[in-house]
XYZ file of C-alpha atoms in Angstrom:
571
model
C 19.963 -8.265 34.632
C 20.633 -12.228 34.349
C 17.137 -12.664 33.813
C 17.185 -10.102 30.879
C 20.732 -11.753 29.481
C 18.962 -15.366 29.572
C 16.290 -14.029 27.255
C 18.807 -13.400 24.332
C 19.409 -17.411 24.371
C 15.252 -18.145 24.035
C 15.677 -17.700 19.980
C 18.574 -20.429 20.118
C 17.658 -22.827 22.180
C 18.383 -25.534 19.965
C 21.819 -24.253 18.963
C 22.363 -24.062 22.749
C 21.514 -27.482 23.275
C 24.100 -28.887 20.704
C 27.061 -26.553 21.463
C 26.279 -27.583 25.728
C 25.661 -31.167 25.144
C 28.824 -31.471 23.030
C 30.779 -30.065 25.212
C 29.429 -32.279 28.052
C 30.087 -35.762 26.043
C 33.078 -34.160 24.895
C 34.547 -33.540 28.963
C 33.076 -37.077 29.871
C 35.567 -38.617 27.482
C 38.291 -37.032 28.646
C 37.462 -37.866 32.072
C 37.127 -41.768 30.593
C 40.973 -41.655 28.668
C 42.822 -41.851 32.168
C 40.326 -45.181 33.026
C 41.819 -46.696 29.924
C 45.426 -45.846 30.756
C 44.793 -47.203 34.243
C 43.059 -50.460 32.691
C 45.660 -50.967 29.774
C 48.616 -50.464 32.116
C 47.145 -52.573 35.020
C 45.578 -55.303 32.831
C 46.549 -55.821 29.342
C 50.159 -54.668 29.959
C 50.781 -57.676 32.256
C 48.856 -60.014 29.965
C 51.226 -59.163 26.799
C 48.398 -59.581 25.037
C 49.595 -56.709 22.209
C 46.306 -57.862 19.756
C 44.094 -56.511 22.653
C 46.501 -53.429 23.260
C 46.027 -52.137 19.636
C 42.520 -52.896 19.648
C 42.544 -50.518 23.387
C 44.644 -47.763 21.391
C 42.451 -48.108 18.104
C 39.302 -47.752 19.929
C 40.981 -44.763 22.286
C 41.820 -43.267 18.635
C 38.021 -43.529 17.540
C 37.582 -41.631 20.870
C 39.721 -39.166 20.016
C 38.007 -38.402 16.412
C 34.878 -38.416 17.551
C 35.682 -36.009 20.480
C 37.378 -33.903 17.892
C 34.268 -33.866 16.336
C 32.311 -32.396 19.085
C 35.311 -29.961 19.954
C 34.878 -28.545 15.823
C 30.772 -27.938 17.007
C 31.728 -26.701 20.793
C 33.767 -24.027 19.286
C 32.461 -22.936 15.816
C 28.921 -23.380 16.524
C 29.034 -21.962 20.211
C 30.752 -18.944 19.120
C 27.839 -18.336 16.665
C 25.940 -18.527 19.593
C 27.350 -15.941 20.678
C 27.517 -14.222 17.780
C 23.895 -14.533 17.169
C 23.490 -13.092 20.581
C 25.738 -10.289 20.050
C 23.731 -9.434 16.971
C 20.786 -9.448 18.739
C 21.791 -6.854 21.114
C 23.256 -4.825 18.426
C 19.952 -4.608 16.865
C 18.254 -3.752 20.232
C 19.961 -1.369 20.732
C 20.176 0.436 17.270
C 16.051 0.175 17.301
C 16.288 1.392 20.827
C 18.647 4.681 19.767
C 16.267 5.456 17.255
C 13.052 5.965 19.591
C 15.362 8.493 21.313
C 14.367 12.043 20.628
C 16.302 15.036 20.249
C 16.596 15.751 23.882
C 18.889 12.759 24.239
C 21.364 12.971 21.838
C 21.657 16.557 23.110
C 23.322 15.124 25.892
C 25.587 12.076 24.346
C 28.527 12.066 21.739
C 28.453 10.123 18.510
C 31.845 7.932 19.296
C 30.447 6.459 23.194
C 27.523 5.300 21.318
C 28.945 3.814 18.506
C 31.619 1.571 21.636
C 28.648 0.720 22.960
C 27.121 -1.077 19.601
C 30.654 -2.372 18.763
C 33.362 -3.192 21.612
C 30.707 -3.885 24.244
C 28.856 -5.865 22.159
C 31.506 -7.876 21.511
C 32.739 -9.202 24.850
C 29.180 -9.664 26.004
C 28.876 -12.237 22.639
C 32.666 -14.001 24.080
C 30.519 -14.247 27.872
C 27.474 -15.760 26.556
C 29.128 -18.379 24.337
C 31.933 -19.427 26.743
C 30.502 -18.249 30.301
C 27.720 -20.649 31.214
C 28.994 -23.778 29.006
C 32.632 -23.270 30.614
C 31.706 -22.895 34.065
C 29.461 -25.657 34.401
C 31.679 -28.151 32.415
C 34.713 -26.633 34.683
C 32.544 -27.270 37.821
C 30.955 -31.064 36.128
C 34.834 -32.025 35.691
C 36.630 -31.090 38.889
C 33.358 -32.893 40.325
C 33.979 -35.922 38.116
C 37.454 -35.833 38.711
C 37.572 -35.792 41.899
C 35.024 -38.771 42.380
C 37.319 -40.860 39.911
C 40.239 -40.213 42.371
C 38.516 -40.986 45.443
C 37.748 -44.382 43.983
C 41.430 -44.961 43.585
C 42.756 -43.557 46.408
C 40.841 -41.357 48.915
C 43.157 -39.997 50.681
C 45.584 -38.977 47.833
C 42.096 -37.766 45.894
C 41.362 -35.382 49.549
C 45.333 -33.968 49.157
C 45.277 -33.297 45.743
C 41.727 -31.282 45.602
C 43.278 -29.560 49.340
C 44.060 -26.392 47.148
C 40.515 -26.011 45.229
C 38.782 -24.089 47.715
C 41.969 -21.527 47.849
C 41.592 -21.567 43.937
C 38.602 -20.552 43.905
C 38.633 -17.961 46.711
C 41.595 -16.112 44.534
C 39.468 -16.540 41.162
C 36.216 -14.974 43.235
C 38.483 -11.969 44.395
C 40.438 -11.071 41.129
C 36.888 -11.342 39.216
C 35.802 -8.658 41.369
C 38.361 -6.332 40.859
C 38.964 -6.812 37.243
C 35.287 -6.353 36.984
C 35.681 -2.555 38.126
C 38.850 -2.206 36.306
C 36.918 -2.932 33.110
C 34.224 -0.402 34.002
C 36.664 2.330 34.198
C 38.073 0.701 30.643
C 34.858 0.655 28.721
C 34.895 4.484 30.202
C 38.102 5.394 28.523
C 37.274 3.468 25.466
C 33.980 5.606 24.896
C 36.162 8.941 25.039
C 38.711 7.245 23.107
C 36.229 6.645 20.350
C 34.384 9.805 20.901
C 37.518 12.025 20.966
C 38.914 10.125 17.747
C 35.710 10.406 15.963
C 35.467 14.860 16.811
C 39.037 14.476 15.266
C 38.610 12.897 12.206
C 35.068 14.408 11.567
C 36.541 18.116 12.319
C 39.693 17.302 10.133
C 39.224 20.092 7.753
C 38.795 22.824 10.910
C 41.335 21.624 12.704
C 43.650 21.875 9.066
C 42.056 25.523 8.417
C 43.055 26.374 11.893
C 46.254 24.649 11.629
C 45.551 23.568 15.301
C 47.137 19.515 14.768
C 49.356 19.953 17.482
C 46.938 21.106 19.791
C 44.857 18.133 18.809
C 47.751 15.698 18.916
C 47.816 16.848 22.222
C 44.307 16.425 22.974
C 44.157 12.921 21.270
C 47.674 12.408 23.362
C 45.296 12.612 26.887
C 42.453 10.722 25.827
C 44.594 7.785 24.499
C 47.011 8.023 27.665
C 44.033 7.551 29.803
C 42.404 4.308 27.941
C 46.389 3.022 28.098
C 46.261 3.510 31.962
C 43.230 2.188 32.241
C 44.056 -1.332 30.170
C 47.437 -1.232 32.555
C 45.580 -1.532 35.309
C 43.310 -4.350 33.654
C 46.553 -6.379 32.850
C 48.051 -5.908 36.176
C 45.363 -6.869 38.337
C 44.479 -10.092 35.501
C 48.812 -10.745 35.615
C 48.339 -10.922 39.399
C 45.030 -14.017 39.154
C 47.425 -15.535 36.122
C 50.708 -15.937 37.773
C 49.496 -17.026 41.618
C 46.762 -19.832 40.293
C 49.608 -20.679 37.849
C 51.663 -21.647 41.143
C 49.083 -23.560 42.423
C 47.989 -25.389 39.998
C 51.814 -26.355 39.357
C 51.706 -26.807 43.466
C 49.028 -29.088 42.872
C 50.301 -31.056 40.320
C 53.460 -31.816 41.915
C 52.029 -32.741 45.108
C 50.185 -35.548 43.410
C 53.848 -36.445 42.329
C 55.352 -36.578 45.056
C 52.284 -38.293 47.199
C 51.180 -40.842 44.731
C 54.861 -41.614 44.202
C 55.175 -42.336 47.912
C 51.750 -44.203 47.651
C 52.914 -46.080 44.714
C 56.351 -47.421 46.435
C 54.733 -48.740 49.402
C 52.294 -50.468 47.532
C 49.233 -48.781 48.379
C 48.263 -48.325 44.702
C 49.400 -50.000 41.080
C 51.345 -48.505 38.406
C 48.151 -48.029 36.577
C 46.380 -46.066 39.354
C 49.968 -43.984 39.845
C 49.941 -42.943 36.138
C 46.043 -42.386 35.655
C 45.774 -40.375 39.084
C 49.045 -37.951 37.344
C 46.598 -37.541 34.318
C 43.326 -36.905 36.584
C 45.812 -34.009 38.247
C 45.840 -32.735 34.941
C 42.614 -33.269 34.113
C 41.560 -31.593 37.363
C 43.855 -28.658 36.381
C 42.666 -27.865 32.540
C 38.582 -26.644 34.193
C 40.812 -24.507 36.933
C 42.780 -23.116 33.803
C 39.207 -22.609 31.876
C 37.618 -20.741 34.595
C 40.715 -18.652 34.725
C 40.329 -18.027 31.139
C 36.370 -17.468 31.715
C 37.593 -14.353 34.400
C 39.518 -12.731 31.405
C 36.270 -12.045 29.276
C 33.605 -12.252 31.911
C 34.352 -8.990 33.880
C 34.643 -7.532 30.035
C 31.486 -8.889 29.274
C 29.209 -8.186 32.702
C 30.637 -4.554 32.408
C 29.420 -4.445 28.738
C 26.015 -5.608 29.676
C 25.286 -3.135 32.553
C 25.776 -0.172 30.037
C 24.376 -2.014 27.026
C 21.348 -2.309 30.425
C 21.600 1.286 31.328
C 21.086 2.632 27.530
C 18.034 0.021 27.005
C 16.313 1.019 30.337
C 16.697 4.659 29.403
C 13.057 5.200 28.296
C 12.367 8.052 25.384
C 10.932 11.170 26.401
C 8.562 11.382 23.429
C 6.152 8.365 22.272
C 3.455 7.489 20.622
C 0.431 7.785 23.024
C -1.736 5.024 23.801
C -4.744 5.794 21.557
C -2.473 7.434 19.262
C -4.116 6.977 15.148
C -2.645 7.256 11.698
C -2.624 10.768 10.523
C -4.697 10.841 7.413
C -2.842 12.987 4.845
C -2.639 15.999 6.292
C -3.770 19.471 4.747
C -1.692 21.775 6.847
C -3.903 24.103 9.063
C -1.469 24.496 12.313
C -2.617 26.089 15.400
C -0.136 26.533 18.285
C -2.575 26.672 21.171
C -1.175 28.905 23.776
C 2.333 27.108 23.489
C 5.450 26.853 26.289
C 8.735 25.355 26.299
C 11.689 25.098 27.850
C 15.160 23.014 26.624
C 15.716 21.039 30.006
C 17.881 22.685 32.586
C 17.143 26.003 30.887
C 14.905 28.939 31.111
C 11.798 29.123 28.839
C 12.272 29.900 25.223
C 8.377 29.948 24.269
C 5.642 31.477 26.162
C 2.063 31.220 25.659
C 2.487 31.163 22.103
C -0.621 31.346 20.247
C -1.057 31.197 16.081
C -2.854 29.700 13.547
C -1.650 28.886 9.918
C -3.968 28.400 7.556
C -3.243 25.560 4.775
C -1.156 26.495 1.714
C 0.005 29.703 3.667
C 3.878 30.525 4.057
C 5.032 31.844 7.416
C 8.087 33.506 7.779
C 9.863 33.863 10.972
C 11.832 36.144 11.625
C 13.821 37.654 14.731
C 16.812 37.276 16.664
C 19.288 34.389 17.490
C 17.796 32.453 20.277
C 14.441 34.321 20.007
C 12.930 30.977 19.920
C 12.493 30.533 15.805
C 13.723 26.830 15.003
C 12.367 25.323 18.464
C 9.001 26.783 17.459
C 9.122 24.663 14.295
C 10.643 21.975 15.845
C 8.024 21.203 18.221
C 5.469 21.212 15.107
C 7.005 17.356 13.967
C 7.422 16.824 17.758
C 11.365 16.576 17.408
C 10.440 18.252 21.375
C 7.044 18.208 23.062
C 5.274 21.143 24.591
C 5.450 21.908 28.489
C 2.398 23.676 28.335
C -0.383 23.877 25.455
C -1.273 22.187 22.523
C -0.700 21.588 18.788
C -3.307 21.177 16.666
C -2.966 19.956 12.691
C -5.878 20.081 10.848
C -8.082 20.255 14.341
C -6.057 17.047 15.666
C -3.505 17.481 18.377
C -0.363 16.005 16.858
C 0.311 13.875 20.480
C -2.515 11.954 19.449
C -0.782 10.914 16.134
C 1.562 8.758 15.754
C 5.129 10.222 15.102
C 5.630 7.936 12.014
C 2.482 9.399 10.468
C 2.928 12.705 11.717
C 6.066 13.425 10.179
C 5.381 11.433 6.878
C 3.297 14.838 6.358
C 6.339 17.186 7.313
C 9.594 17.886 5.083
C 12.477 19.665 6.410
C 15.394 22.021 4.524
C 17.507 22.247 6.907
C 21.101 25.040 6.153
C 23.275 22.212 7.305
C 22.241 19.516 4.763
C 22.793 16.072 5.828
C 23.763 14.002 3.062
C 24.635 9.799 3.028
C 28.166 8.891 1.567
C 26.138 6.890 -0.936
C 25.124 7.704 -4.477
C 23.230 10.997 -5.874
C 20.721 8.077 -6.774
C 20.665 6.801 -2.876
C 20.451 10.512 -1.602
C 17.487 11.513 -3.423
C 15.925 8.045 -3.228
C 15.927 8.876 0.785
C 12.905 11.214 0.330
C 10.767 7.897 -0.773
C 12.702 4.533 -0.996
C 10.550 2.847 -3.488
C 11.139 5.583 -6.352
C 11.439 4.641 -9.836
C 14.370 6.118 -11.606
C 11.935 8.534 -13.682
C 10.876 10.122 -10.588
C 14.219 11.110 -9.354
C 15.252 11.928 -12.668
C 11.702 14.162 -12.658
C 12.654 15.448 -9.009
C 16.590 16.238 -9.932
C 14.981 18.212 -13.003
C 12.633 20.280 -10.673
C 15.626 21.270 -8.030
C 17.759 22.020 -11.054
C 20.048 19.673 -10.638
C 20.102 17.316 -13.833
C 22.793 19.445 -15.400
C 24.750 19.271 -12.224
C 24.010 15.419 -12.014
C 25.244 15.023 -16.177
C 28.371 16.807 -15.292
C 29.419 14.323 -12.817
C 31.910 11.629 -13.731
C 29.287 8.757 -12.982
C 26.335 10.657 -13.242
C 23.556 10.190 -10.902
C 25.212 6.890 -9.288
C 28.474 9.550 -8.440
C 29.656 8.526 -4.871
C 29.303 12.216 -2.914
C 31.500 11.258 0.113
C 30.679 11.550 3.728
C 28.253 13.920 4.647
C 28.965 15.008 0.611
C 31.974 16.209 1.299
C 32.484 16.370 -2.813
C 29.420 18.217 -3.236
C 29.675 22.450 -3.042
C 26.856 24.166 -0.699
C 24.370 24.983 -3.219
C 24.627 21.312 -4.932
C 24.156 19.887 -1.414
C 20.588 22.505 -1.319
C 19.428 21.136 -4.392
C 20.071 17.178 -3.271
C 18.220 18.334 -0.202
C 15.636 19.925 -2.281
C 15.026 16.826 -4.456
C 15.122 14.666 -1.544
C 12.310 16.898 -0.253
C 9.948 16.873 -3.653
C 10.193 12.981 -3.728
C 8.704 12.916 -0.329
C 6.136 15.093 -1.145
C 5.011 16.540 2.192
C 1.936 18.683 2.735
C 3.789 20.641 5.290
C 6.895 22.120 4.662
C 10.085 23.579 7.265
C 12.568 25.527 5.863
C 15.566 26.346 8.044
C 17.812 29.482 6.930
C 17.778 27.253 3.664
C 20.230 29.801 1.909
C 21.376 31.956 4.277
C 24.767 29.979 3.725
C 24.893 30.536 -0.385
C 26.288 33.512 -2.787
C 23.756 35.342 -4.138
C 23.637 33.576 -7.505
C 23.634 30.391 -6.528
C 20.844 31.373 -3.546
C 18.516 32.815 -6.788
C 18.854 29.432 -8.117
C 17.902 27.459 -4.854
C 15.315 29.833 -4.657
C 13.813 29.300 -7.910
C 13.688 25.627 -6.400
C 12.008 26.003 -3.135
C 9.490 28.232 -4.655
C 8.586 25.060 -6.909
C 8.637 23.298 -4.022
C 6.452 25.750 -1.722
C 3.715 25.514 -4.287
C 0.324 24.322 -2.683
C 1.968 23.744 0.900
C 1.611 25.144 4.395
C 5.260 26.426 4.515
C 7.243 27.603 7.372
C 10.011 29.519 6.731
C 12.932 30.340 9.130
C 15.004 33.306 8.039
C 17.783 35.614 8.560
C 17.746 37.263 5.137
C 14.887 39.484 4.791
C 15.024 39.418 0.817
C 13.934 35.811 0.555
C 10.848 36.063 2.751
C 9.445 39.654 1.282
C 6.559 37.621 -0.789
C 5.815 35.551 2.170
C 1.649 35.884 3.216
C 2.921 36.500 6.653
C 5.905 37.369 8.407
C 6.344 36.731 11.677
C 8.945 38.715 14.417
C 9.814 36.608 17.710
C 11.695 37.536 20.435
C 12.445 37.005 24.017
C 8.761 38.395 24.826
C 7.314 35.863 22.135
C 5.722 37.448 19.272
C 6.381 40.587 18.919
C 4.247 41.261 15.434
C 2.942 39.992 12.435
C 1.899 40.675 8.664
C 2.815 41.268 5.461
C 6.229 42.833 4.122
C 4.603 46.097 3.907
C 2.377 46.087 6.189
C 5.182 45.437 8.796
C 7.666 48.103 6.930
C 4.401 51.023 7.660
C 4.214 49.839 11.556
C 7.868 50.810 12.255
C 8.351 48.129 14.391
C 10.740 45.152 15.533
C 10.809 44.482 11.770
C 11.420 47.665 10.299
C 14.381 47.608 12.905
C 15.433 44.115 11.235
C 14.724 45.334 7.386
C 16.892 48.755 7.790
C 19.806 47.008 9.580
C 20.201 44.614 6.827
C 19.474 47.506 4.030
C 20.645 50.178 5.437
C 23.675 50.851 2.851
């Protein structure tokens, strides 16, 4: 895990250097201002030479710029250090999230992610600025220090340091258990986020349901438990604060008292006296700074393991070795004696075999859970097959690449997914480099460029999140647009109306029959009037396919179907 953090500094070694040699000159010369003390006290003091004192103070002064100097670099440019390294990460672990497939974020909730990219992120950018230029400076003073004093007085220099070691023992121990603390914090914080976010995002259910004190409630536990959590952070870090305040203070006033008593019996000068009182708190400021260091380190080490954890989670599905560029694609699908299973559930296709010929439209029909969408959604390998293959256009689609692959499928999904962008930016999705004539040729094909001139700012309209501003069928159209820009050869359509009124379901359906035109479609659907002048309609169920054909041909077998068509018709 160090070995992995270390890498994040390769890109900035240079900025490293600077920010860690600054801070080293900058320590050395406050190791050097009790020397003059001790010198101007001992030696020019007794001379009442005052020409050669201001010159001492003047050139002390020039000290004091120039150190301020390298403080300004220590702490602007180290913390872009660390914010370059925090970036870094961040953009890790974004590219890492998206080679993720479906399977994983079946299993995770939108707000723990997002505290993972943000919160942990940003203590682990605090750790690598300030953790290893702190703690060696700390370490490279009390060293330094302590050699200064035992060249003025050894034995005072042994009593003074006397309490280090227990120092350090306490910082060692409250590291460790603020460490843990912050695990269990970082925990909290993820439900935090991911309880607020199912909040906010389910606003208008939890409104139509009138169920705000229930979730006031629910938000009430969730924030309780991140508050207990943070107590017990700031307890156990009150606890380290408070005891190595004491002994620092100890410390200091033991050099009082002992260099006092060294001073009167003439065992040491004035000069010594003074400059060994500001070596004491010299020695105490790196003590002070490491304390400070345990404060964001645990934060920051307990950041890293998950921001670790996430990154060594491999994806399920990836390209294959000798994977190749899908040429464009013509659409001839075979599923080659096809099984599946969601993990930790029972198989939902079995030794499915079909072929789809290109330019055909498939409808599937069937019952919930039959198996419809995950048949589809193995074809753009959103899931991979246990068993089987999948053949497009006689190549098995494992031997694509996924880029390529699904550059050649589209997708109308029922629950459109819309940016909180622009109309423009919406559409523009389906193929980024678009001209404005070709969305304003796509709107026109979905229908929507009276819809679009309607709008207060036109096409460049914000819709809101998820476009919330949008109704249903305007959302189908977007979709719909989107999906002619892109252009696919291979086309999914997912219970694309089932969620519309009839008239504005003949008008989406006017679109996607535009659309459809010269593509291998697959249809998914519940409504049995969209899919009559399908070339082939297909019944799953639990058993797998059950049969197949044409509208009529399947209404004259008096099968599964006919069981479907007269259910839905039967008034």
């Amino acid at each position: 895990m160090i070995k992995n953090f270390i890498g994040y500094y390769r890109p900035y070694r240079k900025l490293f250097i600077l920010d860690f040699t600054c801070a080293v000159f900058a320590a050395l010369l406050e190791l050097a201002f009790p020397l003059a003390v001790n010198r101007v006290i001992d030696t020019l003091l007794p001379s009442q030479n005052w020409t050669m004192i201001v010159t001492a103070v003047v050139a002390l002064f020039a000290f004091y710029i120039i150190n301020s100097f390298m403080q300004y670099i220590v702490t602007f440019w180290g913390h872009i250090l660390g914010l370059n390294i925090e970036s870094d990460m961040r953009r890790d672990l974004y590219e890492h999230l998206q080679t993720q497939s479906f399977d994983y974020y079946d299993n995770q909730r939108t707000g723990k992610l997002m505290s993972r990219m943000t919160n942990d992120l940003f203590e682990i950018g605090e750790v690598a600025h300030h953790g290893p230029e702190d703690v060696f400076i700390a370490i490279m003073t009390i060293i330094g220090t302590f050699l200064i004093m035992m060249r003025i007085h050894v034995e005072l220099a042994i009593a003074t340091v006397i309490l280090v070691p227990l120092i350090a023992f306490l910082i060692v121990y409250f590291n460790k258990r603020m460490t843990g603390v912050n695990s269990k914090i970082f925990k909290s914080l993820a439900n935090f986020n991911a309880g607020l976010e199912n909040a906010i995002g389910g606003i208008r259910v939890v409104k139509a349901f009138a169920n705000e004190d229930y979730e006031r409630k629910r938000f009430g536990v969730i924030n309780d438990g991140y508050k207990y959590a943070k107590t017990a952070f700031y307890r156990t870090m009150a606890k380290s604060s408070s005891i190595n305040y004491l002994l620092i203070r100890l410390m200091t006033l033991f050099t009082l008292l002992m260099g006092s008593y060294y001073s009167i019996n003439g065992a040491m000068t004035n000069g010594e006296f003074v400059a060994f009182i500001l070596l004491a708190n010299v020695l105490v400021r790196p003590i002070e700074k490491i304390n400070a260091v345990i404060e964001s380190y645990p934060k920051g080490i307990a950041g890293f393991k998950r921001f670790t954890e996430t990154m060594n989670q491999a994806p399920t599905i990836v390209d294959a070795e000798d994977a190749i560029e899908a040429p464009a694609l013509t659409g001839n699908i075979v599923y080659d004696h096809v099984t599946f299973g969601y993990e930790g559930s029972k198989t939902v296709l079995n030794n499915i075999d079909l072929t789809i010929k290109n330019g055909e439209t498939i409808a599937f029909v069937g019952p919930s859970g039959a198996g419809k969408t995950t048949l589809c959604s193995l074809l753009p390998r959103f899931y991979d097959v246990k068993e089987g293959a999948i053949r497009v256009d006689d190549i098995d689609i494992r031997k694509m690449t996924l880029h390529s692959l699904r550059k050649n499928i589209g997708i109308v999904q029922q629950d459109v997914y819309l940016f909180s962008g622009t109309v423009r930016e919406n559409i523009a999705y389906g193929r980024l480099d678009a001209t404005d004539d070709e969305i304003w040729h796509v709107a026109r094909l979905a229908n929507l460029e009276e819809v679009i001139n309607n709008m207060t700012d036109g096409i460049d309209t914000i819709i809101g999140e998820r476009g919330v501003k949008l109704s249903g069928g305007q959302k189908q159209r977007l979709a719909i647009a989107r999906m002619f820009l892109k252009n696919p050869p291979i086309l999914i359509l997912d219970e694309a109306t089932s969620a519309l009124d009839t008239e504005t379901e003949r008008i989406i359906q006017t679109s996607l029959d535009k659309l459809t035109e010269g593509r291998t479609t697959l249809i998914i659907a519940h409504r049995l009037a969209t899919i009559r002048n399908a070339d082939r309609i297909i019944v799953i169920n639990e058993s797998g396919i059950a049969e197949q054909g044409t509208h009529e041909q399947l209404i004259a077998n008096a099968g599964p179907y006919k069981a479907l068509h007269d259910a839905q018709f039967r008034d």
